[in-house]
Coordinates of C-alpha atoms in Angstrom, one line a residue:
M19 CA 177.0 140.0 60.6
A20 CA 175.4 141.7 57.5
R21 CA 177.5 144.2 55.6
K22 CA 176.5 147.9 55.4
L23 CA 177.0 149.4 52.0
I24 CA 176.6 153.1 51.3
I25 CA 176.4 154.3 47.7
I26 CA 176.7 158.0 46.9
G27 CA 175.0 158.8 43.6
G28 CA 172.5 156.8 41.5
V29 CA 171.9 156.8 37.8
A30 CA 174.0 154.3 35.8
G31 CA 176.9 153.4 38.1
G32 CA 175.3 153.7 41.5
A33 CA 171.9 152.2 40.7
S34 CA 173.6 149.2 38.9
A35 CA 175.8 148.7 41.9
A36 CA 172.8 148.7 44.3
A37 CA 170.8 146.3 42.2
R38 CA 173.8 143.9 41.9
A39 CA 174.6 144.1 45.6
R40 CA 171.1 143.1 46.5
R41 CA 171.1 140.2 44.1
L42 CA 174.3 139.0 45.8
S43 CA 173.2 139.6 49.4
E44 CA 169.7 139.6 50.7
E45 CA 171.0 140.4 54.2
A46 CA 173.1 143.5 53.4
E47 CA 172.0 146.9 54.5
I48 CA 172.2 149.1 51.3
I49 CA 171.8 152.8 51.5
I50 CA 171.8 155.1 48.4
F51 CA 172.3 158.8 48.9
E52 CA 171.2 161.0 46.0
R53 CA 171.3 164.8 46.0
D54 CA 168.6 165.0 43.4
R55 CA 165.0 163.7 43.4
F56 CA 165.7 161.2 40.7
I57 CA 167.6 158.0 41.5
S58 CA 167.8 156.3 38.1
F59 CA 167.0 158.1 34.9
A60 CA 168.0 157.9 31.2
N61 CA 170.2 161.0 31.0
C62 CA 171.1 160.0 27.4
G63 CA 167.4 160.6 26.5
L64 CA 167.1 164.1 27.8
P65 CA 167.7 165.9 24.4
Y66 CA 165.1 163.6 22.8
H67 CA 162.4 164.7 25.3
I68 CA 163.3 168.3 24.7
G69 CA 163.0 167.7 20.9
G70 CA 159.7 165.9 21.3
E71 CA 160.7 162.5 20.1
I72 CA 160.3 161.0 23.6
K73 CA 156.8 162.3 24.4
E74 CA 156.4 161.3 28.0
R75 CA 158.7 162.7 30.6
D76 CA 158.1 159.6 32.8
A77 CA 159.6 157.4 30.1
L78 CA 163.0 158.8 31.2
L79 CA 162.6 157.5 34.7
V80 CA 164.2 154.0 34.6
Q81 CA 163.4 153.5 38.3
T82 CA 161.7 155.7 40.9
P83 CA 162.8 155.5 44.5
E84 CA 159.6 153.8 45.3
S85 CA 159.9 151.1 42.5
M86 CA 163.5 150.5 43.2
N87 CA 162.9 150.1 46.9
A88 CA 160.0 147.7 46.3
R89 CA 162.1 145.5 44.0
F90 CA 165.4 145.6 45.8
N91 CA 164.6 146.5 49.4
L92 CA 167.0 149.5 49.4
D93 CA 167.2 152.5 51.8
I94 CA 167.0 155.3 49.3
R95 CA 167.5 158.8 50.6
I96 CA 166.9 161.4 47.9
Q97 CA 167.5 165.1 48.2
T98 CA 170.3 164.3 50.7
E99 CA 173.7 165.6 50.1
I100 CA 176.9 164.0 51.4
L101 CA 179.1 166.7 52.8
A102 CA 182.2 164.6 53.7
I103 CA 183.6 161.2 54.0
D104 CA 185.7 160.1 56.9
P105 CA 187.8 157.1 55.7
V106 CA 189.3 156.5 59.2
Q107 CA 186.0 156.3 61.1
Q108 CA 184.2 154.9 58.0
T109 CA 181.4 157.4 58.2
V110 CA 179.8 160.0 55.9
Q111 CA 178.3 163.3 56.9
A112 CA 174.9 163.7 55.3
R113 CA 172.5 166.7 55.1
E114 CA 168.9 166.7 54.1
L115 CA 168.4 169.5 51.6
N116 CA 164.7 170.2 52.6
S117 CA 165.1 170.3 56.4
G118 CA 168.8 171.1 56.7
R119 CA 169.2 168.3 59.2
E120 CA 172.8 166.9 59.4
Y121 CA 173.7 163.5 60.6
Q122 CA 176.4 160.8 60.3
E123 CA 176.1 157.3 58.8
S124 CA 178.6 154.6 59.2
Y125 CA 179.6 152.1 56.5
D126 CA 181.5 148.9 56.0
D127 CA 182.0 149.6 52.3
L128 CA 181.4 152.8 50.2
I129 CA 180.8 153.2 46.5
L130 CA 181.3 156.7 45.0
S131 CA 179.2 157.4 41.9
P132 CA 179.1 161.2 41.8
G133 CA 179.2 161.5 38.1
A134 CA 180.5 164.5 36.2
R135 CA 179.6 168.1 36.1
P136 CA 179.1 170.2 32.9
F137 CA 182.2 172.2 32.2
V138 CA 181.3 175.9 32.3
P139 CA 184.1 178.1 30.8
P140 CA 185.1 181.4 32.5
I141 CA 183.5 183.5 29.8
P142 CA 182.6 187.0 30.9
G143 CA 178.8 187.3 31.2
I144 CA 178.2 183.8 32.6
P145 CA 176.0 183.1 34.5
N146 CA 172.8 184.7 33.0
D147 CA 169.2 183.7 32.8
K148 CA 169.5 182.7 29.1
T149 CA 172.3 180.2 29.5
F150 CA 171.7 176.5 30.3
T151 CA 173.6 173.3 30.7
L152 CA 172.0 169.8 30.3
R153 CA 173.1 167.0 32.7
N154 CA 170.0 165.9 34.6
I155 CA 166.2 166.1 34.6
P156 CA 165.9 169.5 36.5
D157 CA 168.2 170.9 33.8
M158 CA 165.9 169.5 31.1
D159 CA 162.8 170.8 32.9
R160 CA 164.3 174.3 33.0
I161 CA 165.1 174.3 29.2
I162 CA 161.6 173.0 28.3
R163 CA 160.0 175.6 30.6
T164 CA 162.0 178.4 29.0
I165 CA 161.0 177.2 25.5
H166 CA 157.3 177.0 26.4
M167 CA 157.2 180.3 28.3
D168 CA 159.6 182.5 26.4
A169 CA 159.1 181.0 22.9
P170 CA 162.7 181.7 21.8
K171 CA 163.1 182.2 18.1
S172 CA 166.8 181.6 18.0
A173 CA 169.3 179.4 20.0
V174 CA 173.0 178.9 20.1
V175 CA 174.7 175.7 21.2
I176 CA 178.4 175.9 22.2
G177 CA 180.1 172.5 21.7
G178 CA 179.9 169.9 19.0
G179 CA 180.0 166.7 21.1
F180 CA 177.2 164.3 21.8
I181 CA 175.0 166.6 23.9
G182 CA 175.7 169.6 21.6
V183 CA 174.7 167.9 18.4
E184 CA 171.7 166.2 20.0
M185 CA 170.5 169.5 21.4
A186 CA 171.0 171.3 18.1
E187 CA 168.7 168.7 16.5
A188 CA 166.2 169.0 19.4
L189 CA 166.0 172.8 19.0
V190 CA 165.5 172.6 15.3
Q191 CA 162.6 170.1 15.9
Q192 CA 161.1 172.8 18.2
N193 CA 161.2 175.2 15.2
I194 CA 164.0 177.3 16.8
E195 CA 166.6 178.8 14.5
T196 CA 169.8 177.2 15.7
S197 CA 173.5 177.8 15.5
L198 CA 176.3 175.5 16.7
I199 CA 179.7 176.9 17.6
E200 CA 182.7 174.6 17.9
L201 CA 186.3 175.5 18.6
S202 CA 187.7 172.6 16.6
N203 CA 187.5 172.2 12.9
Q204 CA 185.0 169.4 13.3
I205 CA 182.1 168.2 15.4
M206 CA 182.1 164.7 17.1
A207 CA 185.7 164.5 18.4
P208 CA 185.6 160.6 18.7
V209 CA 185.9 160.4 14.9
D210 CA 188.5 161.9 12.7
P211 CA 188.0 165.2 10.8
E212 CA 187.2 163.7 7.4
M213 CA 184.6 161.4 8.9
A214 CA 182.8 164.4 10.4
V215 CA 182.3 166.1 7.0
P216 CA 179.1 164.3 6.1
L217 CA 177.8 165.3 9.5
H218 CA 178.5 168.9 8.9
E219 CA 176.6 168.7 5.6
E220 CA 173.7 167.0 7.4
L221 CA 173.4 169.7 10.0
R222 CA 173.4 172.4 7.4
R223 CA 170.8 170.5 5.3
H224 CA 168.5 170.8 8.3
G225 CA 169.1 174.5 8.8
V226 CA 171.8 174.5 11.6
R227 CA 174.2 177.4 11.2
L228 CA 177.6 175.7 11.8
M229 CA 180.5 177.8 13.0
L230 CA 183.7 175.8 13.2
G231 CA 187.0 177.0 14.5
Q232 CA 185.2 179.6 16.7
S233 CA 184.9 180.4 20.4
V234 CA 182.8 182.8 22.4
E235 CA 185.0 185.4 24.1
S236 CA 182.2 187.2 26.1
M237 CA 178.5 187.6 26.4
D238 CA 176.0 190.0 27.8
V239 CA 172.2 190.4 28.0
Q240 CA 170.7 193.5 26.4
D241 CA 167.1 194.2 25.4
N242 CA 166.1 190.7 26.5
A243 CA 168.6 189.0 24.1
L244 CA 172.0 187.5 24.7
H245 CA 174.8 189.0 22.6
L246 CA 177.8 186.7 22.0
T247 CA 181.2 188.2 20.9
L248 CA 183.2 185.6 19.0
Q249 CA 186.9 185.1 18.8
N250 CA 186.9 186.6 15.3
G251 CA 185.2 189.8 16.5
N252 CA 181.8 188.9 15.1
T253 CA 178.6 189.1 17.2
V254 CA 175.8 186.6 17.4
T255 CA 172.5 187.5 19.0
T256 CA 170.3 184.7 20.5
D257 CA 167.4 184.1 22.7
L258 CA 168.7 180.9 24.3
L259 CA 172.2 179.5 24.8
I260 CA 173.1 175.8 25.6
L261 CA 176.6 175.1 27.0
A262 CA 177.7 171.7 25.8
I263 CA 181.4 172.0 26.0
G264 CA 181.9 168.8 27.9
V265 CA 182.0 167.4 31.5
K266 CA 184.5 167.2 34.3
P267 CA 184.7 164.4 36.9
D268 CA 183.0 165.4 40.1
T269 CA 185.9 164.7 42.5
T270 CA 185.1 167.1 45.4
L271 CA 184.2 164.4 47.9
A272 CA 187.1 162.2 46.8
N273 CA 189.6 165.0 47.0
N274 CA 188.5 166.0 50.5
A275 CA 188.6 162.4 51.7
G276 CA 192.2 162.0 50.5
L277 CA 191.5 159.6 47.6
E278 CA 194.2 159.6 44.9
I279 CA 193.3 161.5 41.7
G280 CA 194.7 160.3 38.4
P281 CA 196.7 162.3 35.8
R282 CA 193.5 163.0 33.7
G283 CA 191.6 164.4 36.7
G284 CA 189.4 161.4 37.6
I285 CA 189.3 159.3 40.7
L286 CA 192.0 156.6 40.4
V287 CA 190.8 153.0 40.7
N288 CA 192.2 149.6 40.0
E289 CA 190.6 146.9 37.9
R290 CA 188.4 145.9 40.9
M291 CA 187.1 149.5 41.1
E292 CA 188.9 150.0 44.4
T293 CA 190.2 153.5 45.1
S294 CA 193.5 154.3 47.0
V295 CA 191.6 154.2 50.3
P296 CA 190.4 150.8 51.7
H297 CA 186.7 150.0 51.6
I298 CA 186.0 152.8 49.1
Y299 CA 185.2 152.0 45.5
A300 CA 184.3 154.4 42.7
V301 CA 182.5 154.0 39.4
G302 CA 181.1 156.0 36.5
D303 CA 181.9 159.3 35.0
A304 CA 184.0 160.4 38.0
I305 CA 186.7 157.8 37.6
E306 CA 189.8 157.4 35.4
V307 CA 189.9 154.3 33.3
K308 CA 192.5 152.7 31.0
D309 CA 192.0 152.9 27.3
F310 CA 191.7 149.4 25.9
I311 CA 194.0 150.0 23.0
S312 CA 196.7 152.2 24.4
Q313 CA 196.5 151.2 28.1
E314 CA 196.8 154.9 28.9
P315 CA 194.6 156.8 31.4
A316 CA 191.4 158.1 30.0
L317 CA 188.1 159.8 30.9
V318 CA 185.2 158.1 29.1
P319 CA 181.8 159.3 30.4
L320 CA 179.5 156.6 28.9
A321 CA 176.6 154.8 30.4
G322 CA 177.6 151.2 29.3
P323 CA 181.0 151.3 31.1
A324 CA 179.4 152.9 34.2
N325 CA 176.8 150.1 34.4
R326 CA 179.5 147.4 34.2
Q327 CA 181.7 149.2 36.8
G328 CA 178.9 149.4 39.3
R329 CA 178.3 145.6 38.9
I330 CA 182.0 144.9 39.3
A331 CA 182.3 147.0 42.5
A332 CA 179.4 145.2 44.0
D333 CA 180.8 141.8 43.0
N334 CA 184.1 142.5 44.8
I335 CA 182.4 143.8 47.9
F336 CA 180.4 140.6 48.2
G337 CA 183.2 138.1 47.5
R338 CA 183.1 137.8 43.8
Q339 CA 186.4 138.2 41.9
S340 CA 185.5 140.6 39.1
Q341 CA 187.8 142.8 37.1
Y342 CA 187.0 145.7 34.7
G343 CA 188.4 145.1 31.2
N344 CA 189.2 148.7 30.4
T345 CA 187.2 151.0 28.0
Q346 CA 187.1 151.0 24.2
G347 CA 185.0 154.1 24.0
T348 CA 182.4 152.5 21.7
A349 CA 179.8 155.2 21.1
I350 CA 177.1 156.3 18.6
C351 CA 175.2 159.6 18.0
K352 CA 172.2 160.4 15.9
V353 CA 172.6 163.5 13.6
F354 CA 169.2 164.0 12.1
N355 CA 169.0 161.3 9.4
Y356 CA 172.6 160.1 9.9
A357 CA 174.4 158.1 12.6
V358 CA 178.0 158.3 13.5
A359 CA 179.8 155.7 15.5
A360 CA 183.3 154.7 16.6
T361 CA 185.2 152.2 18.7
G362 CA 188.8 151.9 19.7
S363 CA 191.4 154.5 18.9
N364 CA 190.9 157.2 16.3
E365 CA 193.8 158.4 14.1
K366 CA 194.2 161.6 16.1
A367 CA 195.0 159.5 19.2
L368 CA 197.3 157.1 17.4
R369 CA 199.2 159.9 15.9
R370 CA 199.5 161.7 19.2
R371 CA 200.9 158.5 20.8
G372 CA 203.3 157.9 17.9
A373 CA 201.7 154.6 17.3
R374 CA 202.3 152.5 14.2
Y375 CA 199.2 152.2 12.1
E376 CA 197.7 152.1 8.7
K377 CA 194.2 153.1 7.6
I378 CA 191.8 152.3 4.7
Y379 CA 188.4 153.5 3.7
V380 CA 185.5 151.7 2.1
H381 CA 182.1 153.0 1.1
G382 CA 179.6 150.1 1.0
A383 CA 175.8 149.7 1.1
D384 CA 174.0 148.7 4.3
H385 CA 172.3 145.9 2.4
A386 CA 172.1 144.5 -1.1
T387 CA 171.9 147.4 -3.6
Y388 CA 169.3 145.6 -5.7
Y389 CA 166.9 145.6 -2.8
P390 CA 165.1 149.0 -2.4
G391 CA 166.3 151.5 0.2
A392 CA 170.1 150.7 0.3
K393 CA 172.2 153.5 1.9
T394 CA 175.9 154.0 1.8
I395 CA 178.1 153.6 4.9
A396 CA 181.4 155.4 5.0
F397 CA 183.7 153.2 6.9
K398 CA 187.3 153.9 8.2
L399 CA 189.5 151.1 9.6
L400 CA 192.7 151.6 11.6
F401 CA 195.0 148.7 12.0
D402 CA 198.6 147.6 12.8
P403 CA 200.3 147.2 9.4
N404 CA 202.5 144.3 10.6
D405 CA 200.2 141.9 12.3
G406 CA 196.7 143.2 11.3
R407 CA 195.5 143.9 14.8
I408 CA 192.4 146.1 14.7
L409 CA 193.1 149.5 16.4
G410 CA 189.8 151.3 15.7
A411 CA 186.9 151.8 13.4
Q412 CA 184.5 154.6 12.5
A413 CA 181.4 154.7 10.4
V414 CA 178.9 157.3 9.2
G415 CA 175.7 156.7 7.3
E416 CA 171.9 156.7 7.4
K417 CA 171.4 153.0 8.2
G418 CA 173.4 150.0 9.5
V419 CA 176.1 152.0 11.3
D420 CA 175.4 150.6 14.7
K421 CA 175.6 147.0 13.5
R422 CA 179.0 147.5 11.9
I423 CA 180.6 149.3 14.8
D424 CA 179.1 146.7 17.3
V425 CA 180.8 144.0 15.2
M426 CA 184.1 145.9 15.2
A427 CA 183.9 146.6 19.0
T428 CA 183.4 142.8 19.6
M429 CA 186.3 142.0 17.3
I430 CA 188.6 144.5 19.0
R431 CA 187.6 143.1 22.5
A432 CA 188.4 139.6 21.2
G433 CA 191.9 140.6 19.9
M434 CA 191.0 139.8 16.3
T435 CA 192.7 141.0 13.2
V436 CA 191.8 142.3 9.7
F437 CA 192.3 138.7 8.5
D438 CA 189.4 137.7 10.8
M439 CA 187.3 140.5 9.2
E440 CA 187.8 138.7 5.8
E441 CA 186.3 135.5 7.3
A442 CA 183.5 137.1 9.4
E443 CA 180.3 135.3 8.7
L444 CA 177.6 137.9 9.1
C445 CA 173.8 137.8 8.4
Y446 CA 172.9 138.1 4.7
A447 CA 169.6 138.4 3.0
P448 CA 168.9 141.3 0.6
P449 CA 166.9 143.4 3.0
F450 CA 169.5 143.2 5.7
G451 CA 173.0 142.9 4.3
S452 CA 175.3 141.9 1.4
A453 CA 177.1 138.7 0.7
K454 CA 180.3 140.7 1.1
D455 CA 179.4 143.0 4.0
V456 CA 181.1 146.4 4.6
I457 CA 183.1 144.5 7.4
N458 CA 184.3 141.9 4.9
Q459 CA 185.2 144.6 2.3
A460 CA 187.3 146.5 4.8
G461 CA 189.0 143.2 5.8
F462 CA 189.8 142.4 2.2
V463 CA 191.3 145.8 1.6
A464 CA 193.4 145.9 4.8
S465 CA 194.6 142.3 4.4
N466 CA 195.7 142.9 0.8
V467 CA 197.6 146.0 2.0
I468 CA 199.5 143.9 4.6
R469 CA 200.1 141.1 2.1
G470 CA 201.6 143.5 -0.3
D471 CA 198.9 142.9 -2.9
H472 CA 197.6 146.4 -2.7
L473 CA 199.6 149.6 -2.5
I474 CA 197.3 152.5 -1.4
C475 CA 197.5 156.2 -1.6
Q476 CA 195.8 158.2 1.2
P477 CA 193.7 161.2 0.1
G478 CA 195.9 163.6 2.1
E479 CA 199.0 162.2 0.4
L480 CA 197.4 162.8 -3.0
M481 CA 196.4 166.4 -2.1
D482 CA 199.9 167.2 -0.9
N483 CA 201.9 165.5 -3.8
A484 CA 199.5 165.6 -6.8
Q485 CA 202.1 167.3 -9.0
D486 CA 204.5 164.3 -8.7
M487 CA 201.9 161.7 -9.8
L488 CA 199.8 160.9 -12.7
I489 CA 196.2 160.8 -11.5
L490 CA 194.1 158.2 -13.4
D491 CA 190.3 158.3 -13.1
V492 CA 188.8 155.0 -14.2
R493 CA 185.1 156.0 -13.8
N494 CA 182.8 156.3 -16.7
A495 CA 182.5 159.7 -18.4
D496 CA 178.9 160.3 -17.2
E497 CA 180.0 159.8 -13.6
V498 CA 182.8 162.3 -14.0
S499 CA 180.4 164.9 -15.4
A500 CA 177.8 164.3 -12.7
C501 CA 180.1 164.1 -9.7
G502 CA 183.2 166.1 -10.5
E503 CA 186.9 165.0 -10.7
I504 CA 190.3 165.5 -9.1
E505 CA 192.1 168.4 -10.7
H506 CA 194.5 167.3 -13.6
A507 CA 193.2 163.7 -13.6
V508 CA 193.3 161.7 -16.8
N509 CA 190.0 159.9 -17.4
I510 CA 190.3 156.4 -19.0
P511 CA 187.2 154.3 -18.1
L512 CA 188.0 150.9 -16.7
P513 CA 186.4 148.9 -19.5
T514 CA 188.7 150.5 -22.1
L515 CA 191.9 150.7 -19.9
R516 CA 193.6 147.6 -21.4
Q517 CA 193.3 149.0 -24.9
Q518 CA 195.0 152.3 -23.8
L519 CA 197.9 151.1 -21.7
D520 CA 200.3 152.6 -24.2
Q521 CA 199.1 156.1 -23.2
L522 CA 200.4 155.7 -19.6
P523 CA 204.0 156.4 -18.5
K524 CA 206.1 153.8 -16.7
D525 CA 208.5 156.3 -15.2
R526 CA 205.9 158.0 -13.0
T527 CA 203.8 156.8 -10.1
I528 CA 200.2 156.4 -11.2
V529 CA 197.5 157.0 -8.7
V530 CA 194.3 155.3 -9.8
Y531 CA 190.8 156.1 -8.5
C532 CA 187.2 155.4 -9.0
A533 CA 184.1 156.4 -7.0
V534 CA 184.8 154.3 -3.8
G535 CA 187.9 152.3 -4.6
L536 CA 186.7 148.9 -5.9
R537 CA 187.2 149.6 -9.6
G538 CA 190.4 151.4 -8.7
Y539 CA 191.7 148.2 -7.2
V540 CA 190.8 146.2 -10.4
A541 CA 192.7 148.8 -12.4
Y542 CA 195.6 148.7 -9.9
R543 CA 196.0 144.9 -10.3
M544 CA 195.9 145.2 -14.0
L545 CA 198.5 148.0 -14.2
C546 CA 200.8 146.3 -11.7
Q547 CA 201.0 143.2 -13.8
H548 CA 201.8 145.3 -16.9
G549 CA 204.8 146.8 -15.1
F550 CA 203.5 150.2 -14.0
K551 CA 204.3 151.9 -10.7
V552 CA 200.8 152.3 -9.3
K553 CA 198.8 153.1 -6.1
N554 CA 195.1 153.0 -5.5
L555 CA 193.4 155.9 -3.8
T556 CA 191.7 154.3 -0.7
G557 CA 188.0 155.0 -0.6
G558 CA 188.2 156.6 -4.1
Y559 CA 186.7 159.9 -5.0
R560 CA 184.3 159.9 -2.1
S561 CA 187.1 159.8 0.5
Y562 CA 189.0 162.5 -1.4
Q563 CA 185.9 164.8 -1.2
M564 CA 185.6 164.2 2.5
F565 CA 189.3 165.3 3.0
K566 CA 188.8 168.2 0.7
H567 CA 186.0 169.6 2.9
I568 CA 187.6 169.1 6.3
G569 CA 186.9 172.2 8.5
R570 CA 184.0 173.4 6.3

């Protein structure tokens, strides 16, 4: 007898599960319930349609109910809400939103893909007709309609995550004066504070008023404008407000059906995507996953993992033995002309867990510098100082960021080490890369640290203990004049260093630095072999500047 599968919710997880289920069973009865009118859409593309980069609204519709039914022979019931799940009787209670008709539908297996809801904080003055969230196409349509009809001159975005940053860019592209308010000292929480500094500068270069370390305490509409009172007592007036503070797993149905909820607030599932109740699976933004590095519970609302989870749930329902391999959190975001990407654990998470780690920075070009158009990538690598296991990586730059983090995500998944990064054989031709790629460079530095060939000084360590060290700048004098210097640094350019060794003390630690760390390492090796106590500032002056501007 053919199995009857009900899927609650479409988009990445639910739609992927339905397509995979049909590929595995032509006989199965597959029903998708979707509260909205849209069964499979590119929710990551919503801000780009608002900003005008994606011109056609229909381009966001990955599949319509009609096209998906034609291809996969699915029973798709849009604008139908599931009110309750009865795990004992294996039925769901459905209600058609247009007619109000309620009915029951039985199932052999059920996949929950309800997604997540935007988090709306309990700020006095919410809701109001000038405040919006962005999670689906109707949300997008409301924002676009407001922009076209009300022609707002100003907008405020609350929240500096993916949606918040993308919406700030979209509003600027619509010629709306935009402010971004973020409670933390940085935007883009997946990366560490120093790596967000270039992003802050990029936002400001494009006219975004960035307010870090601030929150909105209350708001009210007066004279057709929204007045926001901030934590510091200041007031901001705006025509439009976008709430992008984050999302919460939608667990209402799961809770009411008695499914176990995890410690982070998501639906608890095992590696087969099975919930605590037989014949009920869950996928996507509503579930709790395990972090690949720490093996701790995590909420990671990303489309790629949701697609894989939907496929795995369908596999297991139809007799395949598939397991989910946990989540690395690999992600990227466009910030005007920059990209920021990360994979694995960041330093904040490692520190919070009390994990053992080391970090290094390199600043390399995306391709050979002698070929026109090369751009610098700021790259941070986190690794185990004993065995070299890669724990995480972050990158910021104008070009080539995605390639490097994709490579690092693959290496982490494969259990590779910084020693493998040394040996990584990557594409090289002048327009595309360098003979020693940024990946290789980071591997060389990290491996030398583990081998004991390279003692490094972290920028934060230098800032805290500068008075105890001699700071040696080995850049050329014209670089120092053009770029600035670390306070109290002694400048001896690298080409003349051997001739001036007698000017340096052997009873103090010398911290040597250059622009990005490479010449500093050459100087470090020279000084070591002449009997000096020396460390090299990892990432050089560029990393120091990033640390110096944290929270600005």
